[in-house]
Structures are given as C-alpha cells and as structure tokens.
Amino acid sequence: MERTLAIIKPDAVERNLVGEIIKRIEAAGLRLCALRIKHLTRREAERFYEVHQERPFFKSLCDYMTSGPIVIAVLGGDNAIKRWRELMGATDPAKAAPGTIRNDFGLDVEKNASHGSDAPETAAREVAFFFSAVDLVD
Ligand code: DAT
Ligand code: MG
C-alpha cells in the first residue's frame, strides 16, 4: 500500500466542498489514513512549499494557503499517489480533464481546490510534515 498527502485548499473549504471531495476519494477506493483541519501559519506554508521558493508565484501562493483553514489527509491504497493526482486533474483547472476535482471546483491555477504529493519521496516528506507515525492508521 502507498500513502500520499492530500490537502483541500482554502477556496474549497470556504465553499463547503470538503464533503464532496472526501466523497470522491472514498468512491475511488482510496482509504483515509489520517485527517485533520488546520489554519497554516506563514512559516508553515513557506516551509511546506519551499521547493517553489524561487518561483514568481511563491509569495502569492503562501498568502493564499494561509488565507483560511485547510483540510489535510493522508490517503492510502495501491498507487495512491498517481490515483489521487488523477482525481485532482492538472494544476490549472482550465487544463484539467472534465470530471476532475480541479476542473469541477478550481477557480484558477492558484486557487485550484486541492493538493497532492507528486512522487514517493515528496509524499513521505509531506505526510511527515503534518502527521506523526501514531496519527496514521493502516
Ligand atoms: P501541483 O499542485 O499540481 O503539484 P505545482 O507543484 O507545480 O502544482 O505547484 C504548486 C502550487 O503552486 C499549485 O497547486 C498552484 C501554485 N501554482 C503553480 N503554478 C502556478 C502559476 N503559474 N501561477 C500561480 N500559481 C501557481
Ligand atoms: Mg506539486
């Protein structure tokens, strides 16, 4: 079984889309291994997205990710990383396939409703960023 980190971003929490997005996760057969709600501090957002710190959108991204509460989940299952990214769709909602979370609910390339880890190494780092081993169910 593989694990990945999923975030329901502030724009989606604000619009009461948490239940709808978790419904899609469960319908796809991914398991919830951990779940919490949190309002990120500036420092936490900057550390979480440090790989993007040289990008022109970094400050705006951190402003946005600290603008309201987020829901953070660890998802488990065979191929969970790829399957969750497929459910989300492409980064830019305008380019995401119909029926994906970002196409259905994303507002723009920044306010794109959800986050998913992109590889096993980043998934391990991102899960450990928010959760301890004792927080995770198998
Ligand atoms: P993803 O979230 O699909 O893994 P990413 O890792 O390239 O995409 O970027 C992280 C987040 O940064 C993304 O979800 C939204 C924001 N972002 C990416 N490209 C952007 C851009 N060109 N303008 C504004 N925000 C952007
Ligand atoms: Mg990414």
Short mmCIF file of N, CA, C and O and ligand atoms in Angstrom, two decimals:
data_model
loop_
_atom_site.label_atom_id
_atom_site.label_comp_id
_atom_site.label_asym_id
_atom_site.label_seq_id
_atom_site.Cartn_x
_atom_site.Cartn_y
_atom_site.Cartn_z
N MET A 1 0.85 -1.21 0.00
CA MET A 1 0.00 0.00 0.00
C MET A 1 0.88 1.24 0.00
O MET A 1 1.87 1.32 0.71
N GLU A 2 0.47 2.23 -0.80
CA GLU A 2 1.20 3.50 -0.89
C GLU A 2 0.40 4.59 -0.18
O GLU A 2 -0.83 4.53 -0.15
N ARG A 3 1.11 5.58 0.37
CA ARG A 3 0.43 6.71 1.02
C ARG A 3 0.77 8.01 0.31
O ARG A 3 1.88 8.17 -0.20
N THR A 4 -0.18 8.93 0.32
CA THR A 4 0.05 10.25 -0.27
C THR A 4 -0.61 11.32 0.60
O THR A 4 -1.54 11.02 1.35
N LEU A 5 -0.12 12.55 0.48
CA LEU A 5 -0.74 13.65 1.22
C LEU A 5 -1.72 14.39 0.31
O LEU A 5 -1.39 14.77 -0.81
N ALA A 6 -2.92 14.58 0.83
CA ALA A 6 -3.95 15.36 0.13
C ALA A 6 -4.29 16.58 0.97
O ALA A 6 -4.37 16.48 2.20
N ILE A 7 -4.47 17.72 0.32
CA ILE A 7 -4.95 18.93 1.01
C ILE A 7 -6.16 19.46 0.25
O ILE A 7 -6.14 19.56 -0.98
N ILE A 8 -7.22 19.74 1.01
CA ILE A 8 -8.35 20.50 0.47
C ILE A 8 -8.05 21.96 0.82
O ILE A 8 -7.95 22.33 1.99
N LYS A 9 -7.82 22.76 -0.22
CA LYS A 9 -7.26 24.11 -0.05
C LYS A 9 -8.33 25.11 0.42
O LYS A 9 -9.54 24.83 0.37
N PRO A 10 -7.89 26.32 0.85
CA PRO A 10 -8.83 27.28 1.45
C PRO A 10 -10.04 27.61 0.58
O PRO A 10 -11.15 27.77 1.11
N ASP A 11 -9.87 27.70 -0.73
CA ASP A 11 -11.02 28.06 -1.58
C ASP A 11 -12.11 26.99 -1.52
O ASP A 11 -13.30 27.31 -1.55
N ALA A 12 -11.71 25.73 -1.42
CA ALA A 12 -12.68 24.64 -1.40
C ALA A 12 -13.32 24.49 -0.01
O ALA A 12 -14.52 24.21 0.10
N VAL A 13 -12.52 24.68 1.05
CA VAL A 13 -13.08 24.63 2.40
C VAL A 13 -14.11 25.75 2.56
O VAL A 13 -15.23 25.54 3.05
N GLU A 14 -13.73 26.94 2.09
CA GLU A 14 -14.60 28.12 2.18
C GLU A 14 -15.94 27.89 1.48
O GLU A 14 -16.99 28.34 1.94
N ARG A 15 -15.92 27.15 0.37
CA ARG A 15 -17.16 26.91 -0.39
C ARG A 15 -17.87 25.61 0.00
O ARG A 15 -18.72 25.11 -0.74
N ASN A 16 -17.50 25.07 1.18
CA ASN A 16 -18.17 23.87 1.72
C ASN A 16 -18.08 22.66 0.78
O ASN A 16 -19.05 21.92 0.60
N LEU A 17 -16.89 22.48 0.20
CA LEU A 17 -16.68 21.36 -0.72
C LEU A 17 -15.95 20.18 -0.08
O LEU A 17 -15.61 19.21 -0.77
N VAL A 18 -15.71 20.25 1.24
CA VAL A 18 -14.95 19.18 1.90
C VAL A 18 -15.65 17.83 1.74
O VAL A 18 -15.03 16.83 1.35
N GLY A 19 -16.94 17.80 2.03
CA GLY A 19 -17.68 16.54 1.94
C GLY A 19 -17.67 15.97 0.53
O GLY A 19 -17.47 14.77 0.32
N GLU A 20 -17.88 16.83 -0.45
CA GLU A 20 -17.91 16.39 -1.85
C GLU A 20 -16.55 15.79 -2.26
O GLU A 20 -16.50 14.77 -2.95
N ILE A 21 -15.46 16.43 -1.84
CA ILE A 21 -14.13 15.95 -2.23
C ILE A 21 -13.81 14.64 -1.50
O ILE A 21 -13.30 13.69 -2.11
N ILE A 22 -14.15 14.54 -0.22
CA ILE A 22 -13.92 13.28 0.50
C ILE A 22 -14.79 12.17 -0.08
O ILE A 22 -14.37 11.02 -0.20
N LYS A 23 -15.98 12.52 -0.52
CA LYS A 23 -16.86 11.53 -1.18
C LYS A 23 -16.18 10.96 -2.43
O LYS A 23 -16.21 9.75 -2.67
N ARG A 24 -15.53 11.81 -3.20
CA ARG A 24 -14.83 11.33 -4.41
C ARG A 24 -13.65 10.44 -4.04
O ARG A 24 -13.36 9.46 -4.73
N ILE A 25 -12.94 10.81 -2.97
CA ILE A 25 -11.80 10.00 -2.51
C ILE A 25 -12.30 8.59 -2.14
O ILE A 25 -11.73 7.58 -2.56
N GLU A 26 -13.37 8.53 -1.36
CA GLU A 26 -13.90 7.23 -0.93
C GLU A 26 -14.47 6.45 -2.11
O GLU A 26 -14.27 5.24 -2.22
N ALA A 27 -15.16 7.15 -3.01
CA ALA A 27 -15.75 6.46 -4.17
C ALA A 27 -14.67 5.85 -5.05
O ALA A 27 -14.90 4.84 -5.72
N ALA A 28 -13.49 6.48 -5.06
CA ALA A 28 -12.38 5.96 -5.88
C ALA A 28 -11.68 4.79 -5.21
O ALA A 28 -10.78 4.19 -5.80
N GLY A 29 -12.06 4.48 -3.98
CA GLY A 29 -11.46 3.34 -3.29
C GLY A 29 -10.19 3.66 -2.54
O GLY A 29 -9.51 2.76 -2.07
N LEU A 30 -9.86 4.96 -2.43
CA LEU A 30 -8.71 5.34 -1.61
C LEU A 30 -9.16 5.37 -0.15
O LEU A 30 -10.32 5.71 0.15
N ARG A 31 -8.26 5.00 0.76
CA ARG A 31 -8.60 4.94 2.18
C ARG A 31 -8.08 6.18 2.90
O ARG A 31 -7.01 6.69 2.59
N LEU A 32 -8.86 6.65 3.87
CA LEU A 32 -8.40 7.74 4.74
C LEU A 32 -7.53 7.13 5.84
O LEU A 32 -8.02 6.33 6.64
N CYS A 33 -6.26 7.51 5.88
CA CYS A 33 -5.33 7.01 6.90
C CYS A 33 -5.12 8.04 8.01
O CYS A 33 -4.63 7.71 9.09
N ALA A 34 -5.44 9.32 7.72
CA ALA A 34 -5.36 10.40 8.71
C ALA A 34 -6.15 11.57 8.15
O ALA A 34 -6.28 11.71 6.92
N LEU A 35 -6.67 12.42 9.06
CA LEU A 35 -7.50 13.55 8.63
C LEU A 35 -7.48 14.63 9.70
O LEU A 35 -7.65 14.33 10.88
N ARG A 36 -7.26 15.87 9.29
CA ARG A 36 -7.30 16.98 10.26
C ARG A 36 -7.63 18.28 9.54
O ARG A 36 -7.51 18.38 8.32
N ILE A 37 -8.07 19.27 10.32
CA ILE A 37 -8.28 20.61 9.78
C ILE A 37 -7.32 21.55 10.48
O ILE A 37 -7.04 21.39 11.68
N LYS A 38 -6.78 22.53 9.72
CA LYS A 38 -5.73 23.38 10.27
C LYS A 38 -5.66 24.68 9.49
O LYS A 38 -5.88 24.69 8.28
N HIS A 39 -5.34 25.76 10.20
CA HIS A 39 -5.07 27.04 9.54
C HIS A 39 -3.56 27.23 9.57
O HIS A 39 -2.97 27.41 10.64
N LEU A 40 -2.93 27.17 8.41
CA LEU A 40 -1.47 27.23 8.34
C LEU A 40 -0.95 28.60 8.77
O LEU A 40 -1.54 29.63 8.42
N THR A 41 0.17 28.61 9.46
CA THR A 41 0.89 29.86 9.70
C THR A 41 1.71 30.17 8.44
O THR A 41 1.95 29.31 7.59
N ARG A 42 2.16 31.41 8.36
CA ARG A 42 3.03 31.82 7.25
C ARG A 42 4.27 30.92 7.16
O ARG A 42 4.64 30.44 6.10
N ARG A 43 4.89 30.72 8.29
CA ARG A 43 6.12 29.92 8.34
C ARG A 43 5.85 28.49 7.85
O ARG A 43 6.66 27.91 7.12
N GLU A 44 4.72 27.91 8.26
CA GLU A 44 4.39 26.55 7.84
C GLU A 44 4.17 26.49 6.33
O GLU A 44 4.64 25.57 5.65
N ALA A 45 3.44 27.47 5.78
CA ALA A 45 3.19 27.48 4.34
C ALA A 45 4.51 27.63 3.57
O ALA A 45 4.74 26.94 2.57
N GLU A 46 5.38 28.51 4.05
CA GLU A 46 6.67 28.72 3.37
C GLU A 46 7.52 27.46 3.41
O GLU A 46 8.19 27.11 2.43
N ARG A 47 7.50 26.76 4.54
CA ARG A 47 8.28 25.51 4.65
C ARG A 47 7.66 24.41 3.79
O ARG A 47 8.37 23.67 3.11
N PHE A 48 6.34 24.30 3.81
CA PHE A 48 5.69 23.24 3.04
C PHE A 48 6.00 23.40 1.55
O PHE A 48 6.25 22.42 0.85
N TYR A 49 5.98 24.64 1.06
CA TYR A 49 6.18 24.91 -0.37
C TYR A 49 7.61 25.38 -0.68
O TYR A 49 7.81 26.01 -1.70
N GLU A 50 8.58 25.05 0.17
CA GLU A 50 9.93 25.60 -0.01
C GLU A 50 10.54 25.24 -1.36
O GLU A 50 11.35 26.00 -1.90
N VAL A 51 10.13 24.13 -1.94
CA VAL A 51 10.64 23.74 -3.27
C VAL A 51 10.29 24.80 -4.33
O VAL A 51 10.96 24.92 -5.35
N HIS A 52 9.25 25.60 -4.06
CA HIS A 52 8.80 26.62 -5.02
C HIS A 52 9.29 28.02 -4.64
O HIS A 52 8.81 29.01 -5.21
N GLN A 53 10.24 28.13 -3.70
CA GLN A 53 10.53 29.48 -3.15
C GLN A 53 11.12 30.45 -4.16
O GLN A 53 10.99 31.66 -3.97
N GLU A 54 11.70 29.94 -5.24
CA GLU A 54 12.25 30.86 -6.26
C GLU A 54 11.23 31.20 -7.35
O GLU A 54 11.51 32.00 -8.24
N ARG A 55 10.06 30.58 -7.29
CA ARG A 55 9.06 30.81 -8.35
C ARG A 55 8.37 32.15 -8.14
O ARG A 55 8.18 32.60 -7.01
N PRO A 56 7.94 32.79 -9.23
CA PRO A 56 7.31 34.12 -9.09
C PRO A 56 6.01 34.10 -8.30
O PRO A 56 5.64 35.12 -7.72
N PHE A 57 5.35 32.95 -8.25
CA PHE A 57 4.06 32.87 -7.56
C PHE A 57 4.20 32.48 -6.09
O PHE A 57 3.19 32.32 -5.41
N PHE A 58 5.43 32.35 -5.58
CA PHE A 58 5.62 31.81 -4.22
C PHE A 58 4.93 32.65 -3.15
O PHE A 58 4.21 32.11 -2.29
N LYS A 59 5.10 33.96 -3.17
CA LYS A 59 4.51 34.80 -2.13
C LYS A 59 2.98 34.74 -2.18
O LYS A 59 2.31 34.58 -1.16
N SER A 60 2.46 34.84 -3.39
CA SER A 60 1.01 34.77 -3.57
C SER A 60 0.46 33.40 -3.11
O SER A 60 -0.58 33.32 -2.45
N LEU A 61 1.19 32.35 -3.44
CA LEU A 61 0.77 31.00 -3.03
C LEU A 61 0.72 30.89 -1.50
O LEU A 61 -0.24 30.34 -0.94
N CYS A 62 1.74 31.44 -0.83
CA CYS A 62 1.77 31.37 0.64
C CYS A 62 0.68 32.26 1.24
O CYS A 62 0.06 31.89 2.25
N ASP A 63 0.42 33.43 0.64
CA ASP A 63 -0.69 34.28 1.10
C ASP A 63 -2.00 33.50 1.04
O ASP A 63 -2.78 33.47 1.98
N TYR A 64 -2.20 32.89 -0.11
CA TYR A 64 -3.45 32.14 -0.33
C TYR A 64 -3.58 30.95 0.62
O TYR A 64 -4.64 30.74 1.24
N MET A 65 -2.51 30.18 0.78
CA MET A 65 -2.59 28.96 1.60
C MET A 65 -2.75 29.26 3.09
O MET A 65 -3.12 28.37 3.87
N THR A 66 -2.49 30.53 3.48
CA THR A 66 -2.70 30.94 4.88
C THR A 66 -3.99 31.75 5.03
O THR A 66 -4.27 32.27 6.11
N SER A 67 -4.78 31.86 3.96
CA SER A 67 -5.95 32.75 3.98
C SER A 67 -7.15 32.16 4.71
O SER A 67 -8.11 32.87 4.99
N GLY A 68 -7.12 30.87 4.99
CA GLY A 68 -8.22 30.22 5.68
C GLY A 68 -7.86 28.79 5.99
O GLY A 68 -6.80 28.31 5.57
N PRO A 69 -8.71 28.08 6.72
CA PRO A 69 -8.39 26.70 7.09
C PRO A 69 -8.31 25.77 5.89
O PRO A 69 -8.95 26.00 4.86
N ILE A 70 -7.50 24.74 6.05
CA ILE A 70 -7.38 23.69 5.05
C ILE A 70 -7.70 22.35 5.73
O ILE A 70 -7.62 22.23 6.95
N VAL A 71 -8.06 21.36 4.93
CA VAL A 71 -8.23 20.01 5.43
C VAL A 71 -7.09 19.17 4.86
O VAL A 71 -6.82 19.21 3.66
N ILE A 72 -6.42 18.47 5.76
CA ILE A 72 -5.22 17.71 5.38
C ILE A 72 -5.50 16.23 5.63
O ILE A 72 -5.98 15.86 6.71
N ALA A 73 -5.21 15.41 4.64
CA ALA A 73 -5.49 13.98 4.77
C ALA A 73 -4.32 13.16 4.25
O ALA A 73 -3.59 13.60 3.35
N VAL A 74 -4.14 12.00 4.83
CA VAL A 74 -3.26 11.00 4.25
C VAL A 74 -4.15 9.95 3.61
O VAL A 74 -5.07 9.43 4.27
N LEU A 75 -3.91 9.68 2.34
CA LEU A 75 -4.69 8.69 1.59
C LEU A 75 -3.82 7.47 1.34
O LEU A 75 -2.63 7.61 1.02
N GLY A 76 -4.41 6.30 1.46
CA GLY A 76 -3.66 5.07 1.24
C GLY A 76 -4.34 4.17 0.23
O GLY A 76 -5.56 4.20 0.07
N GLY A 77 -3.52 3.39 -0.44
CA GLY A 77 -4.03 2.42 -1.41
C GLY A 77 -2.96 2.08 -2.43
O GLY A 77 -1.92 2.74 -2.48
N ASP A 78 -3.21 1.07 -3.25
CA ASP A 78 -2.28 0.77 -4.33
C ASP A 78 -2.19 1.98 -5.25
O ASP A 78 -3.23 2.54 -5.64
N ASN A 79 -0.96 2.42 -5.54
CA ASN A 79 -0.79 3.53 -6.49
C ASN A 79 -1.49 4.82 -6.04
O ASN A 79 -1.97 5.60 -6.88
N ALA A 80 -1.58 5.04 -4.73
CA ALA A 80 -2.36 6.17 -4.19
C ALA A 80 -1.88 7.53 -4.73
O ALA A 80 -2.70 8.42 -4.99
N ILE A 81 -0.58 7.69 -4.90
CA ILE A 81 -0.05 8.99 -5.35
C ILE A 81 -0.62 9.34 -6.72
O ILE A 81 -1.17 10.43 -6.94
N LYS A 82 -0.49 8.41 -7.66
CA LYS A 82 -0.95 8.65 -9.03
C LYS A 82 -2.48 8.75 -9.07
O LYS A 82 -3.05 9.61 -9.77
N ARG A 83 -3.15 7.87 -8.33
CA ARG A 83 -4.62 7.87 -8.38
C ARG A 83 -5.20 9.18 -7.83
O ARG A 83 -6.17 9.72 -8.38
N TRP A 84 -4.60 9.71 -6.76
CA TRP A 84 -5.11 10.97 -6.21
C TRP A 84 -4.83 12.12 -7.19
O TRP A 84 -5.67 12.98 -7.42
N ARG A 85 -3.67 12.11 -7.84
CA ARG A 85 -3.39 13.18 -8.80
C ARG A 85 -4.33 13.08 -10.00
O ARG A 85 -4.74 14.10 -10.56
N GLU A 86 -4.71 11.87 -10.38
CA GLU A 86 -5.68 11.72 -11.48
C GLU A 86 -7.06 12.25 -11.07
O GLU A 86 -7.74 12.89 -11.87
N LEU A 87 -7.45 11.99 -9.83
CA LEU A 87 -8.74 12.53 -9.36
C LEU A 87 -8.72 14.05 -9.34
O LEU A 87 -9.73 14.69 -9.63
N MET A 88 -7.58 14.63 -8.98
CA MET A 88 -7.47 16.11 -8.92
C MET A 88 -7.45 16.73 -10.30
O MET A 88 -8.02 17.80 -10.50
N GLY A 89 -6.73 16.14 -11.23
CA GLY A 89 -6.55 16.73 -12.56
C GLY A 89 -5.36 17.67 -12.58
O GLY A 89 -4.67 17.87 -11.58
N ALA A 90 -5.12 18.27 -13.75
CA ALA A 90 -3.96 19.13 -13.96
C ALA A 90 -4.00 20.36 -13.04
O ALA A 90 -5.07 20.79 -12.61
N THR A 91 -2.81 20.92 -12.79
CA THR A 91 -2.67 22.07 -11.88
C THR A 91 -3.62 23.21 -12.23
O THR A 91 -4.25 23.79 -11.35
N ASP A 92 -3.68 23.53 -13.52
CA ASP A 92 -4.55 24.62 -13.98
C ASP A 92 -5.95 24.07 -14.25
O ASP A 92 -6.13 23.24 -15.16
N PRO A 93 -6.95 24.50 -13.50
CA PRO A 93 -8.32 23.96 -13.69
C PRO A 93 -8.80 24.06 -15.13
O PRO A 93 -9.56 23.19 -15.59
N ALA A 94 -8.34 25.08 -15.86
CA ALA A 94 -8.76 25.24 -17.25
C ALA A 94 -8.20 24.13 -18.14
O ALA A 94 -8.74 23.86 -19.21
N LYS A 95 -7.10 23.51 -17.68
CA LYS A 95 -6.48 22.43 -18.47
C LYS A 95 -6.79 21.05 -17.90
O LYS A 95 -6.44 20.03 -18.49
N ALA A 96 -7.41 21.02 -16.73
CA ALA A 96 -7.73 19.74 -16.10
C ALA A 96 -8.89 19.06 -16.83
O ALA A 96 -9.79 19.73 -17.35
N ALA A 97 -8.85 17.74 -16.89
CA ALA A 97 -9.88 16.99 -17.62
C ALA A 97 -11.25 17.17 -16.97
O ALA A 97 -11.35 17.33 -15.75
N PRO A 98 -12.31 17.13 -17.78
CA PRO A 98 -13.66 17.20 -17.23
C PRO A 98 -13.88 16.09 -16.20
O PRO A 98 -13.40 14.98 -16.38
N GLY A 99 -14.59 16.43 -15.14
CA GLY A 99 -14.88 15.44 -14.11
C GLY A 99 -13.83 15.35 -13.02
O GLY A 99 -14.03 14.67 -12.01
N THR A 100 -12.69 16.04 -13.20
CA THR A 100 -11.68 16.07 -12.14
C THR A 100 -12.05 17.14 -11.11
O THR A 100 -12.84 18.05 -11.38
N ILE A 101 -11.46 17.01 -9.93
CA ILE A 101 -11.76 17.95 -8.84
C ILE A 101 -11.37 19.38 -9.24
O ILE A 101 -12.13 20.33 -9.01
N ARG A 102 -10.19 19.53 -9.83
CA ARG A 102 -9.75 20.88 -10.18
C ARG A 102 -10.60 21.47 -11.31
O ARG A 102 -10.90 22.67 -11.29
N ASN A 103 -10.99 20.65 -12.27
CA ASN A 103 -11.85 21.19 -13.34
C ASN A 103 -13.22 21.55 -12.79
O ASN A 103 -13.81 22.58 -13.15
N ASP A 104 -13.76 20.71 -11.92
CA ASP A 104 -15.10 20.96 -11.39
C ASP A 104 -15.12 22.10 -10.37
O ASP A 104 -16.10 22.85 -10.32
N PHE A 105 -14.06 22.21 -9.55
CA PHE A 105 -14.14 23.12 -8.41
C PHE A 105 -13.05 24.20 -8.37
O PHE A 105 -13.18 25.16 -7.61
N GLY A 106 -11.95 24.04 -9.09
CA GLY A 106 -10.86 25.02 -9.04
C GLY A 106 -11.30 26.35 -9.63
O GLY A 106 -12.10 26.39 -10.57
N LEU A 107 -10.76 27.45 -9.08
CA LEU A 107 -11.13 28.78 -9.55
C LEU A 107 -10.11 29.32 -10.54
O LEU A 107 -10.45 30.01 -11.50
N ASP A 108 -8.83 29.03 -10.29
CA ASP A 108 -7.74 29.42 -11.20
C ASP A 108 -6.52 28.58 -10.84
O ASP A 108 -6.60 27.73 -9.96
N VAL A 109 -5.39 28.85 -11.52
CA VAL A 109 -4.22 27.99 -11.34
C VAL A 109 -3.71 28.02 -9.90
O VAL A 109 -3.10 27.05 -9.43
N GLU A 110 -3.97 29.08 -9.17
CA GLU A 110 -3.55 29.15 -7.77
C GLU A 110 -4.63 28.57 -6.84
O GLU A 110 -4.35 27.70 -6.02
N LYS A 111 -5.84 29.03 -7.01
CA LYS A 111 -6.95 28.57 -6.16
C LYS A 111 -7.55 27.32 -6.80
O LYS A 111 -8.68 27.34 -7.31
N ASN A 112 -6.76 26.24 -6.77
CA ASN A 112 -7.14 25.05 -7.54
C ASN A 112 -7.67 23.91 -6.68
O ASN A 112 -7.59 22.73 -7.05
N ALA A 113 -8.20 24.25 -5.52
CA ALA A 113 -9.04 23.35 -4.70
C ALA A 113 -8.32 22.25 -3.94
O ALA A 113 -8.79 21.84 -2.88
N SER A 114 -7.21 21.75 -4.46
CA SER A 114 -6.61 20.58 -3.81
C SER A 114 -5.12 20.48 -4.09
O SER A 114 -4.60 21.04 -5.06
N HIS A 115 -4.46 19.74 -3.23
CA HIS A 115 -3.03 19.43 -3.38
C HIS A 115 -2.84 17.93 -3.31
O HIS A 115 -3.53 17.25 -2.55
N GLY A 116 -1.87 17.43 -4.05
CA GLY A 116 -1.46 16.03 -3.91
C GLY A 116 0.03 15.89 -4.10
O GLY A 116 0.62 16.57 -4.95
N SER A 117 0.64 15.02 -3.32
CA SER A 117 2.07 14.75 -3.48
C SER A 117 2.33 14.23 -4.89
O SER A 117 1.46 13.62 -5.51
N ASP A 118 3.56 14.47 -5.40
CA ASP A 118 3.83 14.10 -6.80
C ASP A 118 4.76 12.90 -6.97
O ASP A 118 4.98 12.48 -8.11
N ALA A 119 5.32 12.37 -5.90
CA ALA A 119 6.25 11.23 -6.01
C ALA A 119 6.43 10.61 -4.62
O ALA A 119 6.10 11.25 -3.62
N PRO A 120 6.95 9.40 -4.54
CA PRO A 120 7.10 8.74 -3.23
C PRO A 120 7.93 9.56 -2.23
O PRO A 120 7.57 9.62 -1.05
N GLU A 121 9.01 10.19 -2.68
CA GLU A 121 9.86 10.94 -1.75
C GLU A 121 9.12 12.17 -1.21
O GLU A 121 9.21 12.50 -0.03
N THR A 122 8.40 12.86 -2.10
CA THR A 122 7.67 14.05 -1.64
C THR A 122 6.49 13.63 -0.77
O THR A 122 6.17 14.30 0.21
N ALA A 123 5.87 12.51 -1.07
CA ALA A 123 4.75 12.03 -0.24
C ALA A 123 5.25 11.75 1.18
O ALA A 123 4.62 12.14 2.16
N ALA A 124 6.40 11.09 1.28
CA ALA A 124 6.95 10.78 2.62
C ALA A 124 7.25 12.07 3.39
O ALA A 124 6.91 12.20 4.57
N ARG A 125 7.86 13.04 2.70
CA ARG A 125 8.17 14.30 3.36
C ARG A 125 6.89 15.04 3.78
O ARG A 125 6.79 15.55 4.90
N GLU A 126 5.92 15.08 2.89
CA GLU A 126 4.69 15.85 3.15
C GLU A 126 3.83 15.19 4.23
O GLU A 126 3.22 15.89 5.05
N VAL A 127 3.75 13.87 4.24
CA VAL A 127 3.00 13.18 5.30
C VAL A 127 3.66 13.48 6.65
O VAL A 127 2.99 13.85 7.62
N ALA A 128 4.99 13.37 6.70
CA ALA A 128 5.71 13.60 7.96
C ALA A 128 5.65 15.07 8.39
O ALA A 128 5.79 15.38 9.57
N PHE A 129 5.43 15.97 7.43
CA PHE A 129 5.32 17.40 7.75
C PHE A 129 4.11 17.65 8.66
O PHE A 129 4.17 18.49 9.56
N PHE A 130 3.04 16.93 8.44
CA PHE A 130 1.79 17.19 9.18
C PHE A 130 1.41 16.11 10.19
O PHE A 130 0.56 16.36 11.06
N PHE A 131 1.94 14.90 10.05
CA PHE A 131 1.47 13.80 10.90
C PHE A 131 2.65 13.01 11.46
O PHE A 131 3.68 12.86 10.82
N SER A 132 2.42 12.49 12.68
CA SER A 132 3.37 11.55 13.29
C SER A 132 2.93 10.13 12.97
O SER A 132 1.76 9.90 12.62
N ALA A 133 3.83 9.21 13.15
CA ALA A 133 3.50 7.79 12.88
C ALA A 133 2.27 7.35 13.67
O ALA A 133 1.43 6.61 13.15
N VAL A 134 2.11 7.85 14.90
CA VAL A 134 0.97 7.42 15.73
C VAL A 134 -0.36 7.95 15.23
O VAL A 134 -1.42 7.49 15.67
N ASP A 135 -0.34 8.96 14.32
CA ASP A 135 -1.59 9.53 13.78
C ASP A 135 -2.15 8.71 12.62
O ASP A 135 -3.27 8.95 12.17
N LEU A 136 -1.36 7.79 12.08
CA LEU A 136 -1.73 7.10 10.83
C LEU A 136 -2.32 5.73 11.13
O LEU A 136 -1.75 4.95 11.89
N VAL A 137 -3.47 5.45 10.50
CA VAL A 137 -3.99 4.08 10.57
C VAL A 137 -3.58 3.35 9.30
O VAL A 137 -3.28 3.96 8.27
N ASP A 138 -3.53 2.04 9.36
CA ASP A 138 -3.07 1.26 8.20
C ASP A 138 -4.17 1.11 7.17
O ASP A 138 -5.32 1.05 7.49
P1 DAT B 1 0.64 20.81 -8.33
O1 DAT B 1 -0.15 21.40 -7.19
O2 DAT B 1 -0.24 20.34 -9.45
O3 DAT B 1 1.62 19.76 -7.87
P2 DAT B 1 2.92 22.61 -8.60
O4 DAT B 1 3.62 21.72 -7.61
O5 DAT B 1 3.63 22.91 -9.87
O6 DAT B 1 1.48 22.01 -8.98
O7 DAT B 1 2.58 24.00 -7.92
C1 DAT B 1 2.16 24.04 -6.56
C2 DAT B 1 1.03 25.04 -6.45
O8 DAT B 1 1.52 26.34 -6.80
C3 DAT B 1 -0.14 24.80 -7.41
O9 DAT B 1 -1.07 23.87 -6.91
C4 DAT B 1 -0.73 26.18 -7.51
C5 DAT B 1 0.50 27.07 -7.47
N1 DAT B 1 0.95 27.38 -8.84
C6 DAT B 1 1.59 26.55 -9.70
N2 DAT B 1 1.85 27.16 -10.87
C7 DAT B 1 1.35 28.42 -10.74
C8 DAT B 1 1.28 29.56 -11.59
N3 DAT B 1 1.81 29.53 -12.82
N4 DAT B 1 0.68 30.69 -11.12
C9 DAT B 1 0.17 30.72 -9.87
N5 DAT B 1 0.20 29.69 -9.01
C10 DAT B 1 0.77 28.56 -9.44
MG MG B 2 3.28 19.91 -6.70
#
